[in-house]
XYZ file of C-alpha atoms in Angstrom:
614
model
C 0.000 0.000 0.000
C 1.051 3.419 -0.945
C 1.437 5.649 2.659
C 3.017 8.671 1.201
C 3.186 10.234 -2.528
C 5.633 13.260 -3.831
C 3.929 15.559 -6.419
C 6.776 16.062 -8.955
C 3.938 19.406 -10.137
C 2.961 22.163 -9.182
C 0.049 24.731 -9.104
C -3.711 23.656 -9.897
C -3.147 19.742 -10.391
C -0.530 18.804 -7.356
C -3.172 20.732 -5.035
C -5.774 18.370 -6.857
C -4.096 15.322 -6.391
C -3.059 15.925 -3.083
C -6.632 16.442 -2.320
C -7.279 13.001 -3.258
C -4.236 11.180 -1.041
C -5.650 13.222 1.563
C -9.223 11.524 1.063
C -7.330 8.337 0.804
C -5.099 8.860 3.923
C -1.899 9.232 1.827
C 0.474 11.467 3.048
C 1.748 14.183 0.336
C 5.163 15.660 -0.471
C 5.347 18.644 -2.090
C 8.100 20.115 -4.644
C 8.446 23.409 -5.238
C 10.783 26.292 -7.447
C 11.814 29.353 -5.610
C 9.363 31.451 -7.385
C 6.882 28.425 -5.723
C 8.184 28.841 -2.271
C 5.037 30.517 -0.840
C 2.490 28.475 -3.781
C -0.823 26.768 -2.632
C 0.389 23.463 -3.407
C 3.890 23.724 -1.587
C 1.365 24.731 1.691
C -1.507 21.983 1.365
C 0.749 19.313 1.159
C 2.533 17.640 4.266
C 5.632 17.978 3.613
C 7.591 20.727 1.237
C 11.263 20.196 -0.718
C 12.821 23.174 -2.247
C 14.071 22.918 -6.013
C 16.859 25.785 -6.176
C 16.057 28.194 -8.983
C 12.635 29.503 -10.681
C 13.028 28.017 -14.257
C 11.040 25.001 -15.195
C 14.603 23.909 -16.899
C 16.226 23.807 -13.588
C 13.617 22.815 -11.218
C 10.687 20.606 -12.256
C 12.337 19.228 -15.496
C 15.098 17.946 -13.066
C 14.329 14.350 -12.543
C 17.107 13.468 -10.461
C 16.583 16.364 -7.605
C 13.137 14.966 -7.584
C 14.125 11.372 -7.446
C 16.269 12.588 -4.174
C 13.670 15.153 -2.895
C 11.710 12.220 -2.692
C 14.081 9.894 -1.135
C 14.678 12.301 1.733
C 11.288 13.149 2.358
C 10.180 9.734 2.690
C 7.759 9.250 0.211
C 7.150 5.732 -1.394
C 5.780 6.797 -4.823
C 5.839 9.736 -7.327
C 3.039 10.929 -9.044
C 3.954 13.121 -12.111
C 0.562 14.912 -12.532
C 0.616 17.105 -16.361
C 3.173 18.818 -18.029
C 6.830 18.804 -17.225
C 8.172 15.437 -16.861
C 4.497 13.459 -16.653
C 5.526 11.831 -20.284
C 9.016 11.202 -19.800
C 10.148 7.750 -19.530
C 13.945 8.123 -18.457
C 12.120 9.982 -15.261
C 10.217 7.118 -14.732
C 12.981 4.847 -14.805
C 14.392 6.534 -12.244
C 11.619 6.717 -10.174
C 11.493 2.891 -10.657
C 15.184 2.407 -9.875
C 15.006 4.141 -7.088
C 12.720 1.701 -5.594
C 9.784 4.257 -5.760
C 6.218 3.185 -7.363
C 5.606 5.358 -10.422
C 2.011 6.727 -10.762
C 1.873 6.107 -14.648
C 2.082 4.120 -16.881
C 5.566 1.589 -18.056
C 8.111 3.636 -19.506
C 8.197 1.780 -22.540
C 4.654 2.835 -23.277
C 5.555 6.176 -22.550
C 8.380 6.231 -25.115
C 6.136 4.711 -27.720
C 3.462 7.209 -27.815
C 5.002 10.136 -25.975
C 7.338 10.689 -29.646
C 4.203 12.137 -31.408
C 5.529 11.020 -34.711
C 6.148 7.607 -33.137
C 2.788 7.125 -32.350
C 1.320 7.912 -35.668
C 3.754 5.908 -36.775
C 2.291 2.836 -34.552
C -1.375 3.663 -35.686
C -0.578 3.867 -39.092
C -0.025 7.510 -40.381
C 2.721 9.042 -41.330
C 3.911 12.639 -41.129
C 4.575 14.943 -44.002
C 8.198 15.095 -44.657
C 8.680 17.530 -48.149
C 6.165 19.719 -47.819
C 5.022 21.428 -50.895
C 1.987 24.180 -51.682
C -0.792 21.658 -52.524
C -0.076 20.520 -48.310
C -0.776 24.164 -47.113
C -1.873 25.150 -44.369
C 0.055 22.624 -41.968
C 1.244 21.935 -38.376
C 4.208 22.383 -37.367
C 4.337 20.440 -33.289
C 6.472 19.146 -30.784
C 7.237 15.884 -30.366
C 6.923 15.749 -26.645
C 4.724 17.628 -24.839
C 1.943 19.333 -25.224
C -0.427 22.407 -24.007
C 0.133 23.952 -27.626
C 3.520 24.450 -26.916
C 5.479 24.216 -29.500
C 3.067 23.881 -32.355
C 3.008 27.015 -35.128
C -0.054 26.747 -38.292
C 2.069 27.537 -41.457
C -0.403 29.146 -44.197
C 2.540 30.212 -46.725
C 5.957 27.784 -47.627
C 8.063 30.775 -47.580
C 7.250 30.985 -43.193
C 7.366 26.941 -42.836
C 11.341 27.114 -41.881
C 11.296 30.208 -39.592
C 7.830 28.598 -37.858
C 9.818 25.341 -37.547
C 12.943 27.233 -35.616
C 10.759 29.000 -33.430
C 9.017 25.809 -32.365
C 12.000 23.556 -31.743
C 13.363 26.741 -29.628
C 10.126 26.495 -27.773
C 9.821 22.747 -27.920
C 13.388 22.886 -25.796
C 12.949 25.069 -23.904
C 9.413 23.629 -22.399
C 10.224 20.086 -22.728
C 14.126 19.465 -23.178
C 13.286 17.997 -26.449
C 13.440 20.386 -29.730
C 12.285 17.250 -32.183
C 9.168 18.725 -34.246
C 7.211 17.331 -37.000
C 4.773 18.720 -40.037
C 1.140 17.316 -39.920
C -1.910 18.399 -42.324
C -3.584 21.038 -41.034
C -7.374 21.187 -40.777
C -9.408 24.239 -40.410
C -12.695 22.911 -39.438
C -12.481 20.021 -37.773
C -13.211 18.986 -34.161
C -10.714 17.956 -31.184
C -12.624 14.648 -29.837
C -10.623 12.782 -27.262
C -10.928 9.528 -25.604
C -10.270 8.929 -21.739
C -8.630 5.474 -21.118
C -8.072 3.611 -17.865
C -6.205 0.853 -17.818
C -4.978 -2.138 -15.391
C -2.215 -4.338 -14.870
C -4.575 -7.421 -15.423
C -5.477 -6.804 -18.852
C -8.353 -4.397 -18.294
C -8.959 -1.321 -19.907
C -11.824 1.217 -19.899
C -13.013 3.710 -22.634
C -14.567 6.330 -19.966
C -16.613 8.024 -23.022
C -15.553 11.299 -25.264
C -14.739 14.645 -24.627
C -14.766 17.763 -27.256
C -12.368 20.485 -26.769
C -12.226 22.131 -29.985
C -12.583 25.474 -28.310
C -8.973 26.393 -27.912
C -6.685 29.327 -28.163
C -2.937 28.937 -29.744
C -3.964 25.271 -29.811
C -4.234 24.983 -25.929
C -8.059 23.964 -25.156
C -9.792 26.795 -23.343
C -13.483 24.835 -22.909
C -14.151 21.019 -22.664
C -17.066 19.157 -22.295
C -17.884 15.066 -21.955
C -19.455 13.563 -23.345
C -18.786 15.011 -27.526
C -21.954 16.591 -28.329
C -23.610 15.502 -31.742
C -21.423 12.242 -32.582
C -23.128 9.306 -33.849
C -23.285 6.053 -31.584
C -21.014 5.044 -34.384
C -18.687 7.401 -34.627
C -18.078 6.970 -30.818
C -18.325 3.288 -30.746
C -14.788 3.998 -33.554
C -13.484 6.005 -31.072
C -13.421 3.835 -28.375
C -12.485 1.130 -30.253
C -9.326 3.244 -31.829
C -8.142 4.546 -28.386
C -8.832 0.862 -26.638
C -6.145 -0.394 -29.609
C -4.020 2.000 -28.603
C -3.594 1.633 -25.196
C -3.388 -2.338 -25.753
C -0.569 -1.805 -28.673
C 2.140 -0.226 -26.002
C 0.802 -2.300 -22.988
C -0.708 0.764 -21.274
C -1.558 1.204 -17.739
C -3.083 3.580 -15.600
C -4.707 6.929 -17.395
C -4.428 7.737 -20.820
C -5.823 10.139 -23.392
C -6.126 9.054 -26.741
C -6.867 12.067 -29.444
C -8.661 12.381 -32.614
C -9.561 15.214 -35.018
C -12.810 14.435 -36.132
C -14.382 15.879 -39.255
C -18.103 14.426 -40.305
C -18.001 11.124 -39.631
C -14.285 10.740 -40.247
C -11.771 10.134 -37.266
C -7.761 11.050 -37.787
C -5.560 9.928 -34.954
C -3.500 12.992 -33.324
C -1.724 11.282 -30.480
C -1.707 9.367 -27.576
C -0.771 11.695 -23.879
C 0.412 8.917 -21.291
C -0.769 10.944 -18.137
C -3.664 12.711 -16.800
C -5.079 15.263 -18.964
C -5.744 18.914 -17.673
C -9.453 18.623 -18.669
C -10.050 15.053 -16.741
C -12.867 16.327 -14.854
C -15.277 16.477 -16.475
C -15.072 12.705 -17.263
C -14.840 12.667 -13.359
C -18.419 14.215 -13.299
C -19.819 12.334 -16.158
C -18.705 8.716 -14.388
C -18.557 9.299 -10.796
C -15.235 8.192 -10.816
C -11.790 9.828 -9.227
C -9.220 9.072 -12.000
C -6.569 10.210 -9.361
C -7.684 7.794 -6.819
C -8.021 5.376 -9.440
C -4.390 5.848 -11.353
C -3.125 5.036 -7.745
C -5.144 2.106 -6.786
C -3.985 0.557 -10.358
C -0.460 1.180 -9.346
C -0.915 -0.423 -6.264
C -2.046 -3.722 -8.230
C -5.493 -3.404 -7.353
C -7.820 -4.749 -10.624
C -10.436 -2.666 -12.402
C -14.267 -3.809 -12.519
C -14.866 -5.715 -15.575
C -17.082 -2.712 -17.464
C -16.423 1.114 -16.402
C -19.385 3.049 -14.359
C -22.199 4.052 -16.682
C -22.166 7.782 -17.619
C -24.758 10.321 -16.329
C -25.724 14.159 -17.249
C -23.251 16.401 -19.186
C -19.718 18.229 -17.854
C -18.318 21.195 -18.770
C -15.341 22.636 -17.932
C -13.846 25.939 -18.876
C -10.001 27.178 -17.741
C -9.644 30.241 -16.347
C -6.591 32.330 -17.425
C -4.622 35.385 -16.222
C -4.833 37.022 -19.866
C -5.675 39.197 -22.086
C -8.012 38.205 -25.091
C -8.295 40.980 -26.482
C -4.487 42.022 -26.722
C -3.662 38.619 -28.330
C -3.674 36.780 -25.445
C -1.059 38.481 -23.413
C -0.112 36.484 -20.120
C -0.807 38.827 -17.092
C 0.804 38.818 -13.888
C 0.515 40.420 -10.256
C -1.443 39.966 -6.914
C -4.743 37.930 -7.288
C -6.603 39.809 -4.266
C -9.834 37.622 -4.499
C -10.884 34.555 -6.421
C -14.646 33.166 -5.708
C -16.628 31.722 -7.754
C -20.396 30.806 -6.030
C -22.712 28.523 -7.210
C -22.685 24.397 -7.390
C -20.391 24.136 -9.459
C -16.473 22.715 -8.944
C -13.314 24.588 -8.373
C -9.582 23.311 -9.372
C -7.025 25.871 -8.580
C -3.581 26.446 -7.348
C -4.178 29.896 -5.794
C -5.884 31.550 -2.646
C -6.386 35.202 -2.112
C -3.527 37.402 -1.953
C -1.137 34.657 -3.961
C 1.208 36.234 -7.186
C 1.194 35.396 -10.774
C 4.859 35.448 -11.559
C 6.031 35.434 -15.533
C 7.613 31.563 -14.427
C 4.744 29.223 -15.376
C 1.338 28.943 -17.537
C -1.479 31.705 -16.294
C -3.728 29.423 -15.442
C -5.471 30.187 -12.240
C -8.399 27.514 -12.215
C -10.738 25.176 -13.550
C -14.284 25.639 -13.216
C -16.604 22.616 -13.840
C -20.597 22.437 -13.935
C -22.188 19.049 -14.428
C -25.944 18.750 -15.043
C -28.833 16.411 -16.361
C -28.557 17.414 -19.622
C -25.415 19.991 -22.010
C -28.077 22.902 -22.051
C -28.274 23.012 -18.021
C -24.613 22.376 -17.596
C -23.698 25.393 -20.193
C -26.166 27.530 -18.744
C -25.002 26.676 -14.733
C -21.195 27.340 -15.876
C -21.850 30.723 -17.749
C -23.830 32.230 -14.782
C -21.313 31.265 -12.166
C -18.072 32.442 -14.178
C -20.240 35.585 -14.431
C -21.386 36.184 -10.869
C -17.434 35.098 -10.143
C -15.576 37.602 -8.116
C -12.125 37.804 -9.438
C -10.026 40.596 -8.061
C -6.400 41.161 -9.758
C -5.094 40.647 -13.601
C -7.113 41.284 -16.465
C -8.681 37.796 -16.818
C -10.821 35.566 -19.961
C -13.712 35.312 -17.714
C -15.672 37.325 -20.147
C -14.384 35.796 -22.969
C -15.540 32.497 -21.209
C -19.174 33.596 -20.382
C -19.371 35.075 -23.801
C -18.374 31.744 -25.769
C -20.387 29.678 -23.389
C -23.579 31.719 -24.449
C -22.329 31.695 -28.262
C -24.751 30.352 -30.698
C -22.515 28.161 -32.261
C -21.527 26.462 -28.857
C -25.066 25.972 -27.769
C -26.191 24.552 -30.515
C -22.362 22.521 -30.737
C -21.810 23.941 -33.783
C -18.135 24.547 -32.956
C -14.872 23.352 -34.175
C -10.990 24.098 -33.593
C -12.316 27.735 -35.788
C -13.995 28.989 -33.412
C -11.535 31.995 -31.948
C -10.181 32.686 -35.447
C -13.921 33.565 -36.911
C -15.291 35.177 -33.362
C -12.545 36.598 -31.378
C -13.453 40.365 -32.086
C -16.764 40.095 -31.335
C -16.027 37.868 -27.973
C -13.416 40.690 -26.487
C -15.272 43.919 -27.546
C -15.455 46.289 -24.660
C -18.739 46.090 -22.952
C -18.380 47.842 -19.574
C -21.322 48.649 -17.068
C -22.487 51.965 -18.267
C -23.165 52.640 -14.284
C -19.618 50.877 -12.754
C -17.470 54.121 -12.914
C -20.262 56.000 -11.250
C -20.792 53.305 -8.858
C -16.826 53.769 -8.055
C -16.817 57.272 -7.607
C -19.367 57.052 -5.423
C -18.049 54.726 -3.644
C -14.821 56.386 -3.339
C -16.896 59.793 -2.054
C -18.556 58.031 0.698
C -18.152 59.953 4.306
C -16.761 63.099 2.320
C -18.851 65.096 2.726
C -18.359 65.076 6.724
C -14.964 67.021 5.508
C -16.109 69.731 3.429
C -18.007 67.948 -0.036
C -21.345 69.468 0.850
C -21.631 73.188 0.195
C -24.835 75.486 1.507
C -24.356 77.618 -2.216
C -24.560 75.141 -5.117
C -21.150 74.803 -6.560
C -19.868 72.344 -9.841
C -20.102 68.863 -9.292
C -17.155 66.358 -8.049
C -15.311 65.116 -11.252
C -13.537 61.959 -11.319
C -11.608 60.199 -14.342
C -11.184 56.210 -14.747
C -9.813 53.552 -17.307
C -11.911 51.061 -18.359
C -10.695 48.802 -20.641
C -8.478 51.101 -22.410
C -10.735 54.077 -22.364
C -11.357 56.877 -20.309
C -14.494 57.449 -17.806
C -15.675 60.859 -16.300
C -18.222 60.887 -14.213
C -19.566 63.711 -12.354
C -21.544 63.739 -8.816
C -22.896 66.378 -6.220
C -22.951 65.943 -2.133
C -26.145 66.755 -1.094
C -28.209 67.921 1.796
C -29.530 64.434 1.805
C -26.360 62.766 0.737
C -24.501 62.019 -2.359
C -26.322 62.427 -6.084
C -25.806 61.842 -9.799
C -27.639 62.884 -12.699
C -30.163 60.556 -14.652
C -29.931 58.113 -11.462
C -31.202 58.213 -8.046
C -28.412 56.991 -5.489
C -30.161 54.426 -3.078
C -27.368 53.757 -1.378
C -23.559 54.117 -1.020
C -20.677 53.046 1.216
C -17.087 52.335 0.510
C -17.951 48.349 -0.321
C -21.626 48.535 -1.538
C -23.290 51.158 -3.941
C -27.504 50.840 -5.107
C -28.600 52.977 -7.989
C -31.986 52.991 -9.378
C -32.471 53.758 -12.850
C -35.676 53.465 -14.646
C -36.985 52.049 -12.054
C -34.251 49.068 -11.534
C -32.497 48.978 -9.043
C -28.733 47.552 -9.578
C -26.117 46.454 -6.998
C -22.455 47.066 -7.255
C -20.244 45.466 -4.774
C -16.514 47.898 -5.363
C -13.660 46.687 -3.564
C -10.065 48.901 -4.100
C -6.604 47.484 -4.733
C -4.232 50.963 -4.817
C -5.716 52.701 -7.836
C -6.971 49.584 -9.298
C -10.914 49.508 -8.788
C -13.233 46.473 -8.892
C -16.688 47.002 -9.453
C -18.872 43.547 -10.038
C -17.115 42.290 -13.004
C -15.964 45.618 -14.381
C -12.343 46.572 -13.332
C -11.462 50.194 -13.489
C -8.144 52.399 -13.035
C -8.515 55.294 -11.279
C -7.102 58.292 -13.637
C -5.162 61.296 -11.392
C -6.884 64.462 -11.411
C -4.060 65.789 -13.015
C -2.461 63.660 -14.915
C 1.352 63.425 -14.952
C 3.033 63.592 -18.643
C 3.684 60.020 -19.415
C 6.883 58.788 -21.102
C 7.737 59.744 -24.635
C 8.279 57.206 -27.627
C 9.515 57.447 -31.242
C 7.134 56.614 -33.138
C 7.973 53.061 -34.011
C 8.557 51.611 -31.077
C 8.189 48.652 -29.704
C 7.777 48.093 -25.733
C 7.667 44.945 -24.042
C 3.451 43.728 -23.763
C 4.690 41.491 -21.059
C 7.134 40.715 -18.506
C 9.559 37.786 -19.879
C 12.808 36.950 -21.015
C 14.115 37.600 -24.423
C 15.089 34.281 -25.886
C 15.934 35.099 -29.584
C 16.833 37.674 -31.883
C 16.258 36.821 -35.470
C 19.410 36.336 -37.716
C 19.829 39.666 -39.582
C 18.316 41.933 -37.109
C 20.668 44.565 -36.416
C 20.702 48.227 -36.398
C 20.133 49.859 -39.694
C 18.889 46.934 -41.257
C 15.918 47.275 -43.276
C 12.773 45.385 -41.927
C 9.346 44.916 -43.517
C 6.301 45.205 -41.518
C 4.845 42.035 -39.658
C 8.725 40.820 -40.006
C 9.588 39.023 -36.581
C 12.114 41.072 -34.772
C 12.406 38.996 -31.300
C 10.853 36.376 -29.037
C 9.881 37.075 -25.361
C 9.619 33.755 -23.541
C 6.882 34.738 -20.532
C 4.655 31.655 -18.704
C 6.400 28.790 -20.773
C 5.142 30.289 -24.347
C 7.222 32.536 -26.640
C 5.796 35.329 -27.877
C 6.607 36.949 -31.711
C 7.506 40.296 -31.331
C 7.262 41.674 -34.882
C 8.328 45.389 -36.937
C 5.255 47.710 -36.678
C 5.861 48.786 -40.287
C 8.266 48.749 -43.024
C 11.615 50.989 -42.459
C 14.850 51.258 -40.686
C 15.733 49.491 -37.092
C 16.933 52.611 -35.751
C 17.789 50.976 -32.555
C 17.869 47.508 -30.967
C 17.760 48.024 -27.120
C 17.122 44.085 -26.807
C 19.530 41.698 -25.800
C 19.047 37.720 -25.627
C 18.641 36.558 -22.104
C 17.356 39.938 -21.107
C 14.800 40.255 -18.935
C 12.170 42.971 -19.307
C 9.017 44.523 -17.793
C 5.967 45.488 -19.077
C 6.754 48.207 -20.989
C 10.382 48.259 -21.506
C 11.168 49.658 -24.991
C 12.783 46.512 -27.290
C 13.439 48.498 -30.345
C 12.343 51.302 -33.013
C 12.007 50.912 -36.606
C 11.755 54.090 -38.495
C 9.045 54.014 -40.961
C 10.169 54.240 -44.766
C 8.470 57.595 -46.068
């Protein structure tokens, strides 16, 4: 029997499974970087080894100061949980020879489907090898790995080498493995996946289908189980496909076996030999605790004969620190308040007052509603992202409500598409007209006590806010009977809660204040100076940093006074384990190149400015 597990993870899925040992009365050892030292999961577990260092390359990529971390700490198995070294079989060797059980499955199995061109190789396809126009558009992905890291689209032969470069940097740099291949690319089709769980008595389950064809830079961003709209046919293939998989590498313990579906055609992606991020909404659907399950398997323990019957419909949607709208821009800073009401579940790695550093993905949590049927489930995840209270970084909680309310995911209409056609409309601005108000006033409560209220009329109070990217004014008086506003009547107001009535409606606001940073409901606002200080002066042309990271790369040629054409890439920042393309504004001159590789920058530094060609 297992007594005592290390978490070689961190963040959202080591406090998960730790929360499972706990049920089970395993004891949990934590690992964690130094940018981890004060993390959720490093606190809810029992014990806690530090990992010197805050990149992934020297911390939880390192196999063998795991391997010892758990040696010391006592623990008698590992569990590798997603990402980092979950697929790598030399790790579990050494978790093996170090007389530690390995939560996963043989490393053998791992090495023949964790190679992604290996396993297509095993199930029969082959990847594209001289690629020519008539193959456009294609993939270009990572061997090992996943999360979209890694993977570029290539829509014109004369980008296909550069994409390739930047994705084997990446590749490295996320997984210690730069090996990349080409796949067709298609446009329309759907990400269907298979959950498998599998014994080491010759059992193994096909726990149903789940779609997660909503993603963003090819990492999923909402999955559901079971896939909505597939034929008993097409699922009965499925199962059967991912089933033949698991038995062709003598698989145990969970699996996830992926397909791009399009009509009633199936094409094998890959096979990932560990848990997947979305597993639980296949927890909901079956009743079953994969976690608890991967480590009864690896205690020996045999599987029932069939798998639990499936009941209702899961959704699941991940919450990121980002910005949509700004092309997905990682965020970081303090995460004052996270609650999200409703019956619905909550995954996360953070508690009020934690940081988002620039170390590790922007993920802050999972949210999962399960229901009788996909309408209720949709509708009972929208409303509780929505009545969420999120206090910190610029978030895709809207983004999330507004796809999950999308007529084309209603009526699952949707397919791997879906950002690329609707992204514009998803992230337009669409503040309260009434949360700026509702912060002023808030911000003017017990003023007038000090000298707001005047006997003579005089002009009203005028304050100034940001919200999202634009600037608020409002205007409001102080009263004989209190505080006032035009075209509203003012019900009530205090520094936390603020009731206006307006045609004949009355609306709540709940504000909460961070420094100048405003919350107000689900509208975050930036309160403006009343006289604002001149801000810093830039060439035109230049290009500052839209996020704190590291510059990895400059591209060959770049120098000053080279000539650049617009949309050429100039540099990669590498920022929450994804590198992002920083490219020339517009055709001209690099005038200057303040960059240098390994640099690291904040938001806002200034990289470089090309001088636009008359």
């Amino acid at each position: 029997m297992i007594t005592s597990v290390l978490v070689a993870n961190r963040g959202e899925i080591a406090c998960r499974i730790a929360r499972t040992c706990r049920d089970l009365g395993i004891a949990t050892v934590a690992v964690h970087s130094d940018a981890d030292a004060g993390a959720l999961h490093a606190r809810v577990a029992d014990t806690a080894v530090r990992l010197p260092g805050s990149a992934p390359a020297d911390t939880y990529l390192r196999g063998d100061l795991i391997v010892k971390a758990a040696l010391a700490a006592g623990a008698d198995a590992v569990h590798p949980g997603y990402g980092f070294l979950s697929e790598n079989a030399d790790f579990a060797r050494a978790v093996r020879d170090a007389g530690l059980v390995w939560i996963g499955p043989p490393p053998e199995a791992i090495e023949a489907m964790a190679s992604k061109t290996r396993a297509k190789q095993l199930m029969g396809v082959a990847p594209l090898t001289d690629v020519t126009e008539a193959d456009l558009p294609v993939l270009v992905k990572a061997a090992a790995g996943g999360g979209g890291r890694g993977m570029r689209v290539v829509r014109a032969l004369a980008d296909l080498d550069a994409e390739i470069a930047a994705a084997r940097a990446e590749a490295a740099s996320a997984f210690g493995d730069g090996e990349v291949f080409v796949e067709p690319y298609l446009e329309n089709g759907r990400h269907v996946e298979v959950q498998v769980l599998a014994d080491t008595h010759g059992t193994v389950w096909a726990l149903g289908t789940r779609d997660c064809s909503l993603q963003r830079r090819h990492q999923k961003v909402i999955e559901e189980a079971p896939a909505p709209g597939l034929t008993d046919a097409l699922t009965g293939e499925l199962h059967t496909l991912a089933v033949r998989a698991a038995r062709a590498v003598g698989y145990v313990g969970a699996g996830t076996v992926e397909f791009l579906v399009a009509g009633e055609r199936a094409h094998f992606l890959e096979m990932n030999t560990r848990l997947q991020v979305e597993h639980p909404v296949t927890e909901e659907v079956f009743g079953v605790d994969l976690v608890a399950e991967q480590i009864r398997v690896a205690e020996g323990h045999a599987l029932d004969p069939e798998p639990p019957a499936p009941r209702g419909h899961a959704v699941e949607a991940r919450l990121y620190a980002e910005d949509p709208a700004h092309d997905w821009a990682p965020q970081t800073g303090r995460l004052h308040r996270l609650a999200v009401p409703g019956a619905v579940r909550l995954d996360t790695g953070y508690t009020d007052g934690d940081d988002i550093g620039v170390h590790y993905d922007p993920m802050l949590a999972k949210v999962v509603a399960h229901a009788p049927t996909r309408a209720e489930a949709v509708r009972k995840l929208a409303a509780a992202l929505e009545r969420a209270v999120i206090h910190g970084p610029v978030t895709n909680r809207d983004l999330l409500v507004r796809s999950l309310r999308h007529e084309e995911f209603t009526r699952a209409r949707m397919d791997t598409g879906f950002y690329d056609r609707h992204l514009p409309a998803l992230t337009a601005p669409a503040a309260d007209p009434y949360a700026a108000l509702a912060a002023a006033l808030s911000d003017a409560h017990g003023r007038s006590r000090f000298g707001g209220w005047r006997n003579v009329p005089s002009q009203p109070q005028v304050k100034r806010y940001a919200v999202n990217g634009e600037e608020h004014k409002v205007r409001y008086r102080h009263t004989r009977t209190g505080l006032a506003a035009d075209g509203v009547t003012v019900v009530h107001a205090d520094a936390a809660l603020v009731i206006l009535e307006a045609d004949g409606v009355h609306r709540r606001y709940e504000v909460a204040r961070y420094g100048d940073r405003v919350h107000v409901g689900s509208t975050a606002l930036t309160a403006l100076p009343r006289f604002p200080a001149p801000e810093a002066d830039h060439a035109p042309g230049s290009l500052l940093a839209p996020m704190p990271g590291t510059v990895v790369r400059i591209a060959e040629g770049v120098t000053e006074g080279a000539a650049v054409e617009a949309g050429r890439p100039l540099l990669w920042l590498e920022a929450m384990k994804m590198q992002h393309k920083i490219t020339a504004p517009t055709a001209g001159t690099l005038t200057t190149l303040h960059a240098r590789e390994g640099q690291q920058v904040e938001l806002g530094t200034l990289l470089a400015v090309v001088e636009e060609t008359p």
